[in-house]
Amino acid sequence: MGTIAWNGYRHLELYYAVSGSGSVLHTLNPRLHLDQVVWIADHAEDQVLFFDKTFLPLVEAVAERLATVRHFVLMVDRDQMPVEHKLPGLLCYEDLISGQDDEFMWPEFDENTASSLCYTSGTTGNPKGVLYSHRSTVLHTYASALPDALNLSARDAVLPVVPMFHVNAWGLPYSACMVGAKLVFPGPGLDGKSLYELFEAEGVTLSAGVPTVWQGLLTHVQGHQLRFSTMKRTVIGGSACPPAMMASFEDNYGVQVIHAWGMTELSPIGTVCMLKGHQLGLPVGERRAVQAKQGRAVFGIDMKIVDDHGEELPWDGRTAGELLVRGPWVVDQYLKGEHSPLVVTDGRGWFPTGDVATIDNDGFMNITDRSKDVIKSGGEWIGAIDLENIAMAHPAVAMAACIGARHPKWDERPLLVVVRTPGAEVTRDELIAFFEGRIAKWWTPDDVVFVDAIPLGATGKMLKTRLREQFQDHLLAQA
Ligand code: AMP
């Protein structure tokens, strides 16, 4: 059963009703290109499509091309049903529910039965389906609620900004219900003003989302000199949380940032950055350096870093290698995939994350780059994310992406692509000078190009593939 819906209570009902009755809940991402929506729905063999009214035009545009969908259900009350539309036999969600008994005998089935399905964001190639089971979801739910993970309880009011169509909103619809927390849904209102007002009106204590969303919220709160009266923690993941954002939340608003790492292939939570006891008294600079890491593996996830030959690398906080993971909620096979993505080292199957990371001797993993997105200069790694974080700390920089541009001598060199903060001025030379003393000199970007906007993918991540297409020869042209 497919859904194309915002974070809302009907979507939550479907999370439980569809999976609990033995069907598979497939949450489709409406931000994808229409061709991809069709490709994914066909690949998943969706038979029923539930959708919010916002997405009526989208569904109308693809309906005729959907090979397997037999029923379209609009998630509204009867009086909200459109008079005119292009969907034959369109059903009303509340009509379907009101015709049913309030009592339902939940069926019992094997814990390995499939419960839900998500597709990877697919910045390259066709998206891949990751099928979760009741077992993997329940185990992930327990682990994600632990004190050193998201630390959820019945005293929380949780507002997931991360969409329920992106890796099940990081599992919050399950974990919040498991602990008895209040759930607050933003619907389509994801701008800073709407979110802030909802936080205040509903007494939200914990929220979760990607850095881009928090940038909008912080801009609104700063611009109007507001305070959060109940918000205590926010989970930031999906891409690296810029340290400047973390500092702003904590120093200016008393909101604890919980930095987390995960992937669609991990349901998604893999690591969460919660300090250990001996780190609590660290000077603020040192503490922040730890908090900027992606954190420690939650119980259930094993991780290691390996070199190009699959040899395990030390946990010294310096040596970077490809991050491999294994555990009961780690994918071993994509939906209808012919080949398992797992690599076998030490006789076991490990999932190669495509992320490059260090792990320190306290077990804190730190993503330094993605293996397909890495900058290799003269045979040595340069962490694009570190360079972006520094650039983002400059007040005149609204957004920064660092890509590896081809270079006649070093093979690749870092090139910084920058969107200026509206109304602010900064030159190339000033930005280059900003890196001085903050990193090894040879890491300094060779050049800066200013753009109006950085292309974002459907889940809010920067599409560096596009930037590379556009700027990969920039340094060659200069040379
Ligand atoms: P997705 O499957 O769309 O959730 O994307 C997973 C990928 O996002 C990971 O493999 C990482 O490359 C990236 N990612 C997720 N969380 C973080 C984080 N906290 N810091 C850096 N990258 C992250």
PDB file of N, CA, C and O in Angstrom, residues 321-385:
ATOM      1  N   GLY A 321      38.601   5.509   6.938  1.00  0.00           N
ATOM      2  CA  GLY A 321      38.388   4.408   6.004  1.00  0.00           C
ATOM      3  C   GLY A 321      36.910   4.250   5.741  1.00  0.00           C
ATOM      4  O   GLY A 321      36.080   4.951   6.337  1.00  0.00           O
ATOM      5  N   GLU A 322      36.568   3.312   4.863  1.00  0.00           N
ATOM      6  CA  GLU A 322      35.147   3.129   4.566  1.00  0.00           C
ATOM      7  C   GLU A 322      34.436   2.505   5.764  1.00  0.00           C
ATOM      8  O   GLU A 322      34.931   1.565   6.393  1.00  0.00           O
ATOM      9  N   LEU A 323      33.275   3.033   6.061  1.00  0.00           N
ATOM     10  CA  LEU A 323      32.508   2.569   7.212  1.00  0.00           C
ATOM     11  C   LEU A 323      31.640   1.377   6.807  1.00  0.00           C
ATOM     12  O   LEU A 323      30.844   1.470   5.868  1.00  0.00           O
ATOM     13  N   LEU A 324      31.804   0.269   7.522  1.00  0.00           N
ATOM     14  CA  LEU A 324      30.970  -0.923   7.310  1.00  0.00           C
ATOM     15  C   LEU A 324      30.126  -1.148   8.562  1.00  0.00           C
ATOM     16  O   LEU A 324      30.588  -0.910   9.677  1.00  0.00           O
ATOM     17  N   VAL A 325      28.897  -1.608   8.359  1.00  0.00           N
ATOM     18  CA  VAL A 325      28.037  -1.869   9.519  1.00  0.00           C
ATOM     19  C   VAL A 325      27.323  -3.214   9.369  1.00  0.00           C
ATOM     20  O   VAL A 325      27.170  -3.734   8.263  1.00  0.00           O
ATOM     21  N   ARG A 326      26.911  -3.758  10.479  1.00  0.00           N
ATOM     22  CA  ARG A 326      26.073  -4.957  10.462  1.00  0.00           C
ATOM     23  C   ARG A 326      25.142  -4.920  11.674  1.00  0.00           C
ATOM     24  O   ARG A 326      25.412  -4.217  12.649  1.00  0.00           O
ATOM     25  N   GLY A 327      24.041  -5.654  11.586  1.00  0.00           N
ATOM     26  CA  GLY A 327      23.110  -5.664  12.716  1.00  0.00           C
ATOM     27  C   GLY A 327      21.724  -6.059  12.257  1.00  0.00           C
ATOM     28  O   GLY A 327      21.461  -6.176  11.063  1.00  0.00           O
ATOM     29  N   PRO A 328      20.815  -6.271  13.230  1.00  0.00           N
ATOM     30  CA  PRO A 328      19.498  -6.820  12.894  1.00  0.00           C
ATOM     31  C   PRO A 328      18.605  -5.877  12.100  1.00  0.00           C
ATOM     32  O   PRO A 328      17.569  -6.309  11.598  1.00  0.00           O
ATOM     33  N   TRP A 329      18.961  -4.576  11.988  1.00  0.00           N
ATOM     34  CA  TRP A 329      18.137  -3.702  11.136  1.00  0.00           C
ATOM     35  C   TRP A 329      18.981  -3.101  10.008  1.00  0.00           C
ATOM     36  O   TRP A 329      18.714  -2.007   9.532  1.00  0.00           O
ATOM     37  N   VAL A 330      20.011  -3.867   9.604  1.00  0.00           N
ATOM     38  CA  VAL A 330      20.828  -3.442   8.460  1.00  0.00           C
ATOM     39  C   VAL A 330      20.427  -4.298   7.260  1.00  0.00           C
ATOM     40  O   VAL A 330      20.314  -5.521   7.365  1.00  0.00           O
ATOM     41  N   VAL A 331      20.212  -3.644   6.119  1.00  0.00           N
ATOM     42  CA  VAL A 331      19.759  -4.351   4.918  1.00  0.00           C
ATOM     43  C   VAL A 331      20.783  -5.425   4.506  1.00  0.00           C
ATOM     44  O   VAL A 331      21.987  -5.234   4.673  1.00  0.00           O
ATOM     45  N   ASP A 332      20.290  -6.578   4.039  1.00  0.00           N
ATOM     46  CA  ASP A 332      21.243  -7.528   3.456  1.00  0.00           C
ATOM     47  C   ASP A 332      20.983  -7.717   1.959  1.00  0.00           C
ATOM     48  O   ASP A 332      21.814  -8.252   1.244  1.00  0.00           O
ATOM     49  N   GLN A 333      19.834  -7.245   1.504  1.00  0.00           N
ATOM     50  CA  GLN A 333      19.469  -7.421   0.100  1.00  0.00           C
ATOM     51  C   GLN A 333      18.459  -6.338  -0.245  1.00  0.00           C
ATOM     52  O   GLN A 333      17.522  -6.127   0.520  1.00  0.00           O
ATOM     53  N   TYR A 334      18.645  -5.651  -1.369  1.00  0.00           N
ATOM     54  CA  TYR A 334      17.631  -4.679  -1.786  1.00  0.00           C
ATOM     55  C   TYR A 334      16.442  -5.428  -2.380  1.00  0.00           C
ATOM     56  O   TYR A 334      16.582  -6.567  -2.842  1.00  0.00           O
ATOM     57  N   LEU A 335      15.275  -4.778  -2.384  1.00  0.00           N
ATOM     58  CA  LEU A 335      14.066  -5.401  -2.914  1.00  0.00           C
ATOM     59  C   LEU A 335      14.289  -5.803  -4.369  1.00  0.00           C
ATOM     60  O   LEU A 335      14.703  -4.968  -5.183  1.00  0.00           O
ATOM     61  N   LYS A 336      14.020  -7.042  -4.673  1.00  0.00           N
ATOM     62  CA  LYS A 336      14.204  -7.603  -6.010  1.00  0.00           C
ATOM     63  C   LYS A 336      15.647  -7.466  -6.507  1.00  0.00           C
ATOM     64  O   LYS A 336      15.887  -7.512  -7.711  1.00  0.00           O
ATOM     65  N   GLY A 337      16.559  -7.225  -5.597  1.00  0.00           N
ATOM     66  CA  GLY A 337      17.964  -7.077  -5.997  1.00  0.00           C
ATOM     67  C   GLY A 337      18.552  -8.423  -6.355  1.00  0.00           C
ATOM     68  O   GLY A 337      18.274  -9.424  -5.703  1.00  0.00           O
ATOM     69  N   GLU A 338      19.351  -8.436  -7.406  1.00  0.00           N
ATOM     70  CA  GLU A 338      19.949  -9.709  -7.804  1.00  0.00           C
ATOM     71  C   GLU A 338      21.177 -10.022  -6.960  1.00  0.00           C
ATOM     72  O   GLU A 338      21.530 -11.160  -6.742  1.00  0.00           O
ATOM     73  N   HIS A 339      21.851  -8.955  -6.543  1.00  0.00           N
ATOM     74  CA  HIS A 339      23.082  -9.170  -5.783  1.00  0.00           C
ATOM     75  C   HIS A 339      22.940  -8.577  -4.401  1.00  0.00           C
ATOM     76  O   HIS A 339      22.353  -7.511  -4.239  1.00  0.00           O
ATOM     77  N   SER A 340      23.498  -9.254  -3.423  1.00  0.00           N
ATOM     78  CA  SER A 340      23.523  -8.678  -2.089  1.00  0.00           C
ATOM     79  C   SER A 340      24.579  -7.572  -2.074  1.00  0.00           C
ATOM     80  O   SER A 340      25.656  -7.733  -2.635  1.00  0.00           O
ATOM     81  N   PRO A 341      24.278  -6.437  -1.440  1.00  0.00           N
ATOM     82  CA  PRO A 341      25.288  -5.373  -1.373  1.00  0.00           C
ATOM     83  C   PRO A 341      26.392  -5.679  -0.358  1.00  0.00           C
ATOM     84  O   PRO A 341      27.388  -4.968  -0.295  1.00  0.00           O
ATOM     85  N   LEU A 342      26.214  -6.742   0.441  1.00  0.00           N
ATOM     86  CA  LEU A 342      27.159  -6.970   1.538  1.00  0.00           C
ATOM     87  C   LEU A 342      28.542  -7.345   1.034  1.00  0.00           C
ATOM     88  O   LEU A 342      28.696  -8.005   0.013  1.00  0.00           O
ATOM     89  N   VAL A 343      29.554  -6.909   1.774  1.00  0.00           N
ATOM     90  CA  VAL A 343      30.913  -7.359   1.505  1.00  0.00           C
ATOM     91  C   VAL A 343      31.281  -8.313   2.641  1.00  0.00           C
ATOM     92  O   VAL A 343      30.853  -8.120   3.780  1.00  0.00           O
ATOM     93  N   VAL A 344      32.043  -9.333   2.294  1.00  0.00           N
ATOM     94  CA  VAL A 344      32.405 -10.300   3.330  1.00  0.00           C
ATOM     95  C   VAL A 344      33.831 -10.021   3.775  1.00  0.00           C
ATOM     96  O   VAL A 344      34.761 -10.037   2.984  1.00  0.00           O
ATOM     97  N   THR A 345      33.986  -9.663   5.043  1.00  0.00           N
ATOM     98  CA  THR A 345      35.327  -9.581   5.624  1.00  0.00           C
ATOM     99  C   THR A 345      35.222 -10.351   6.938  1.00  0.00           C
ATOM    100  O   THR A 345      34.128 -10.469   7.490  1.00  0.00           O
ATOM    101  N   ASP A 346      36.284 -10.850   7.444  1.00  0.00           N
ATOM    102  CA  ASP A 346      36.332 -11.690   8.650  1.00  0.00           C
ATOM    103  C   ASP A 346      35.227 -12.742   8.668  1.00  0.00           C
ATOM    104  O   ASP A 346      34.671 -13.077   9.720  1.00  0.00           O
ATOM    105  N   GLY A 347      34.846 -13.227   7.491  1.00  0.00           N
ATOM    106  CA  GLY A 347      33.871 -14.301   7.396  1.00  0.00           C
ATOM    107  C   GLY A 347      32.425 -13.884   7.602  1.00  0.00           C
ATOM    108  O   GLY A 347      31.526 -14.715   7.615  1.00  0.00           O
ATOM    109  N   ARG A 348      32.167 -12.591   7.803  1.00  0.00           N
ATOM    110  CA  ARG A 348      30.795 -12.120   8.008  1.00  0.00           C
ATOM    111  C   ARG A 348      30.428 -11.108   6.931  1.00  0.00           C
ATOM    112  O   ARG A 348      31.291 -10.447   6.367  1.00  0.00           O
ATOM    113  N   GLY A 349      29.139 -10.961   6.730  1.00  0.00           N
ATOM    114  CA  GLY A 349      28.660  -9.986   5.756  1.00  0.00           C
ATOM    115  C   GLY A 349      28.491  -8.612   6.395  1.00  0.00           C
ATOM    116  O   GLY A 349      27.842  -8.484   7.440  1.00  0.00           O
ATOM    117  N   TRP A 350      29.097  -7.593   5.809  1.00  0.00           N
ATOM    118  CA  TRP A 350      28.991  -6.221   6.310  1.00  0.00           C
ATOM    119  C   TRP A 350      28.403  -5.344   5.214  1.00  0.00           C
ATOM    120  O   TRP A 350      28.717  -5.506   4.039  1.00  0.00           O
ATOM    121  N   PHE A 351      27.610  -4.367   5.621  1.00  0.00           N
ATOM    122  CA  PHE A 351      27.041  -3.444   4.641  1.00  0.00           C
ATOM    123  C   PHE A 351      27.990  -2.260   4.438  1.00  0.00           C
ATOM    124  O   PHE A 351      28.328  -1.561   5.403  1.00  0.00           O
ATOM    125  N   PRO A 352      28.434  -2.047   3.188  1.00  0.00           N
ATOM    126  CA  PRO A 352      29.323  -0.902   2.930  1.00  0.00           C
ATOM    127  C   PRO A 352      28.501   0.379   2.804  1.00  0.00           C
ATOM    128  O   PRO A 352      27.665   0.506   1.918  1.00  0.00           O
ATOM    129  N   THR A 353      28.727   1.307   3.710  1.00  0.00           N
ATOM    130  CA  THR A 353      27.854   2.477   3.784  1.00  0.00           C
ATOM    131  C   THR A 353      28.152   3.513   2.697  1.00  0.00           C
ATOM    132  O   THR A 353      27.323   4.383   2.452  1.00  0.00           O
ATOM    133  N   GLY A 354      29.351   3.438   2.097  1.00  0.00           N
ATOM    134  CA  GLY A 354      29.722   4.491   1.145  1.00  0.00           C
ATOM    135  C   GLY A 354      30.157   5.761   1.851  1.00  0.00           C
ATOM    136  O   GLY A 354      30.434   6.765   1.215  1.00  0.00           O
ATOM    137  N   ASP A 355      30.206   5.713   3.170  1.00  0.00           N
ATOM    138  CA  ASP A 355      30.698   6.854   3.935  1.00  0.00           C
ATOM    139  C   ASP A 355      32.128   6.563   4.376  1.00  0.00           C
ATOM    140  O   ASP A 355      32.479   5.422   4.657  1.00  0.00           O
ATOM    141  N   VAL A 356      32.899   7.627   4.427  1.00  0.00           N
ATOM    142  CA  VAL A 356      34.278   7.508   4.895  1.00  0.00           C
ATOM    143  C   VAL A 356      34.326   8.132   6.283  1.00  0.00           C
ATOM    144  O   VAL A 356      33.770   9.213   6.496  1.00  0.00           O
ATOM    145  N   ALA A 357      34.929   7.426   7.242  1.00  0.00           N
ATOM    146  CA  ALA A 357      34.835   7.888   8.628  1.00  0.00           C
ATOM    147  C   ALA A 357      36.082   7.543   9.425  1.00  0.00           C
ATOM    148  O   ALA A 357      36.868   6.680   9.039  1.00  0.00           O
ATOM    149  N   THR A 358      36.224   8.240  10.544  1.00  0.00           N
ATOM    150  CA  THR A 358      37.184   7.839  11.566  1.00  0.00           C
ATOM    151  C   THR A 358      36.364   7.343  12.763  1.00  0.00           C
ATOM    152  O   THR A 358      35.179   7.680  12.875  1.00  0.00           O
ATOM    153  N   ILE A 359      36.994   6.572  13.625  1.00  0.00           N
ATOM    154  CA  ILE A 359      36.355   6.205  14.897  1.00  0.00           C
ATOM    155  C   ILE A 359      37.409   6.441  15.980  1.00  0.00           C
ATOM    156  O   ILE A 359      38.555   6.003  15.824  1.00  0.00           O
ATOM    157  N   ASP A 360      37.034   7.155  17.039  1.00  0.00           N
ATOM    158  CA  ASP A 360      38.044   7.409  18.077  1.00  0.00           C
ATOM    159  C   ASP A 360      37.990   6.312  19.146  1.00  0.00           C
ATOM    160  O   ASP A 360      37.139   5.416  19.085  1.00  0.00           O
ATOM    161  N   ASN A 361      38.915   6.387  20.102  1.00  0.00           N
ATOM    162  CA  ASN A 361      38.983   5.258  21.030  1.00  0.00           C
ATOM    163  C   ASN A 361      37.860   5.250  22.060  1.00  0.00           C
ATOM    164  O   ASN A 361      37.726   4.332  22.841  1.00  0.00           O
ATOM    165  N   ASP A 362      37.000   6.281  22.049  1.00  0.00           N
ATOM    166  CA  ASP A 362      35.768   6.216  22.840  1.00  0.00           C
ATOM    167  C   ASP A 362      34.616   5.651  22.008  1.00  0.00           C
ATOM    168  O   ASP A 362      33.482   5.572  22.494  1.00  0.00           O
ATOM    169  N   GLY A 363      34.905   5.332  20.743  1.00  0.00           N
ATOM    170  CA  GLY A 363      33.867   4.752  19.884  1.00  0.00           C
ATOM    171  C   GLY A 363      33.042   5.769  19.122  1.00  0.00           C
ATOM    172  O   GLY A 363      32.018   5.421  18.533  1.00  0.00           O
ATOM    173  N   PHE A 364      33.481   7.029  19.123  1.00  0.00           N
ATOM    174  CA  PHE A 364      32.729   8.059  18.391  1.00  0.00           C
ATOM    175  C   PHE A 364      33.147   8.039  16.928  1.00  0.00           C
ATOM    176  O   PHE A 364      34.312   8.252  16.606  1.00  0.00           O
ATOM    177  N   MET A 365      32.175   7.791  16.076  1.00  0.00           N
ATOM    178  CA  MET A 365      32.404   7.757  14.640  1.00  0.00           C
ATOM    179  C   MET A 365      32.233   9.172  14.091  1.00  0.00           C
ATOM    180  O   MET A 365      31.354   9.911  14.542  1.00  0.00           O
ATOM    181  N   ASN A 366      33.085   9.509  13.156  1.00  0.00           N
ATOM    182  CA  ASN A 366      33.013  10.838  12.547  1.00  0.00           C
ATOM    183  C   ASN A 366      33.103  10.690  11.034  1.00  0.00           C
ATOM    184  O   ASN A 366      34.106  10.224  10.507  1.00  0.00           O
ATOM    185  N   ILE A 367      32.027  11.063  10.358  1.00  0.00           N
ATOM    186  CA  ILE A 367      32.041  10.988   8.895  1.00  0.00           C
ATOM    187  C   ILE A 367      32.956  12.086   8.376  1.00  0.00           C
ATOM    188  O   ILE A 367      32.760  13.260   8.711  1.00  0.00           O
ATOM    189  N   THR A 368      33.937  11.699   7.577  1.00  0.00           N
ATOM    190  CA  THR A 368      34.785  12.730   6.994  1.00  0.00           C
ATOM    191  C   THR A 368      34.402  12.974   5.542  1.00  0.00           C
ATOM    192  O   THR A 368      34.705  14.024   4.995  1.00  0.00           O
ATOM    193  N   ASP A 369      33.706  12.040   4.935  1.00  0.00           N
ATOM    194  CA  ASP A 369      33.236  12.229   3.566  1.00  0.00           C
ATOM    195  C   ASP A 369      32.439  11.024   3.115  1.00  0.00           C
ATOM    196  O   ASP A 369      32.261  10.077   3.880  1.00  0.00           O
ATOM    197  N   ARG A 370      31.964  11.082   1.872  1.00  0.00           N
ATOM    198  CA  ARG A 370      31.331   9.911   1.270  1.00  0.00           C
ATOM    199  C   ARG A 370      32.308   9.358   0.259  1.00  0.00           C
ATOM    200  O   ARG A 370      32.991  10.122  -0.407  1.00  0.00           O
ATOM    201  N   SER A 371      32.350   8.038   0.111  1.00  0.00           N
ATOM    202  CA  SER A 371      33.382   7.503  -0.785  1.00  0.00           C
ATOM    203  C   SER A 371      33.142   7.917  -2.227  1.00  0.00           C
ATOM    204  O   SER A 371      34.072   8.083  -2.988  1.00  0.00           O
ATOM    205  N   LYS A 372      31.895   8.125  -2.623  1.00  0.00           N
ATOM    206  CA  LYS A 372      31.690   8.562  -4.005  1.00  0.00           C
ATOM    207  C   LYS A 372      31.767  10.081  -4.118  1.00  0.00           C
ATOM    208  O   LYS A 372      31.556  10.651  -5.153  1.00  0.00           O
ATOM    209  N   ASP A 373      32.045  10.714  -3.049  1.00  0.00           N
ATOM    210  CA  ASP A 373      31.965  12.168  -3.015  1.00  0.00           C
ATOM    211  C   ASP A 373      33.223  12.735  -2.357  1.00  0.00           C
ATOM    212  O   ASP A 373      33.189  13.783  -1.749  1.00  0.00           O
ATOM    213  N   VAL A 374      34.278  11.960  -2.453  1.00  0.00           N
ATOM    214  CA  VAL A 374      35.449  12.311  -1.671  1.00  0.00           C
ATOM    215  C   VAL A 374      36.425  13.131  -2.510  1.00  0.00           C
ATOM    216  O   VAL A 374      36.406  13.042  -3.737  1.00  0.00           O
ATOM    217  N   ILE A 375      37.214  13.956  -1.852  1.00  0.00           N
ATOM    218  CA  ILE A 375      38.215  14.727  -2.586  1.00  0.00           C
ATOM    219  C   ILE A 375      39.570  14.102  -2.301  1.00  0.00           C
ATOM    220  O   ILE A 375      39.990  14.008  -1.153  1.00  0.00           O
ATOM    221  N   LYS A 376      40.212  13.613  -3.336  1.00  0.00           N
ATOM    222  CA  LYS A 376      41.499  12.965  -3.142  1.00  0.00           C
ATOM    223  C   LYS A 376      42.563  13.797  -3.842  1.00  0.00           C
ATOM    224  O   LYS A 376      42.591  13.891  -5.061  1.00  0.00           O
ATOM    225  N   SER A 377      43.410  14.388  -3.048  1.00  0.00           N
ATOM    226  CA  SER A 377      44.396  15.325  -3.582  1.00  0.00           C
ATOM    227  C   SER A 377      45.785  14.739  -3.384  1.00  0.00           C
ATOM    228  O   SER A 377      46.196  14.526  -2.243  1.00  0.00           O
ATOM    229  N   GLY A 378      46.450  14.454  -4.489  1.00  0.00           N
ATOM    230  CA  GLY A 378      47.794  13.869  -4.379  1.00  0.00           C
ATOM    231  C   GLY A 378      47.763  12.573  -3.587  1.00  0.00           C
ATOM    232  O   GLY A 378      48.692  12.281  -2.838  1.00  0.00           O
ATOM    233  N   GLY A 379      46.728  11.794  -3.704  1.00  0.00           N
ATOM    234  CA  GLY A 379      46.636  10.501  -3.020  1.00  0.00           C
ATOM    235  C   GLY A 379      46.175  10.596  -1.576  1.00  0.00           C
ATOM    236  O   GLY A 379      46.053   9.589  -0.890  1.00  0.00           O
ATOM    237  N   GLU A 380      45.902  11.794  -1.092  1.00  0.00           N
ATOM    238  CA  GLU A 380      45.471  11.973   0.305  1.00  0.00           C
ATOM    239  C   GLU A 380      44.036  12.488   0.358  1.00  0.00           C
ATOM    240  O   GLU A 380      43.629  13.292  -0.474  1.00  0.00           O
ATOM    241  N   TRP A 381      43.316  12.041   1.363  1.00  0.00           N
ATOM    242  CA  TRP A 381      41.925  12.481   1.518  1.00  0.00           C
ATOM    243  C   TRP A 381      41.839  13.919   2.017  1.00  0.00           C
ATOM    244  O   TRP A 381      42.594  14.317   2.890  1.00  0.00           O
ATOM    245  N   ILE A 382      40.860  14.622   1.477  1.00  0.00           N
ATOM    246  CA  ILE A 382      40.476  15.921   2.058  1.00  0.00           C
ATOM    247  C   ILE A 382      38.999  15.827   2.408  1.00  0.00           C
ATOM    248  O   ILE A 382      38.187  15.418   1.578  1.00  0.00           O
ATOM    249  N   GLY A 383      38.663  16.179   3.607  1.00  0.00           N
ATOM    250  CA  GLY A 383      37.269  16.079   4.060  1.00  0.00           C
ATOM    251  C   GLY A 383      36.440  17.271   3.597  1.00  0.00           C
ATOM    252  O   GLY A 383      36.550  18.362   4.151  1.00  0.00           O
ATOM    253  N   ALA A 384      35.625  17.045   2.590  1.00  0.00           N
ATOM    254  CA  ALA A 384      34.801  18.134   2.056  1.00  0.00           C
ATOM    255  C   ALA A 384      33.880  18.708   3.135  1.00  0.00           C
ATOM    256  O   ALA A 384      33.638  19.909   3.187  1.00  0.00           O
ATOM    257  N   ILE A 385      33.402  17.825   4.014  1.00  0.00           N
ATOM    258  CA  ILE A 385      32.440  18.280   5.026  1.00  0.00           C
ATOM    259  C   ILE A 385      33.110  19.264   6.002  1.00  0.00           C
ATOM    260  O   ILE A 385      32.518  20.262   6.392  1.00  0.00           O
TER     261      ILE A 385
END
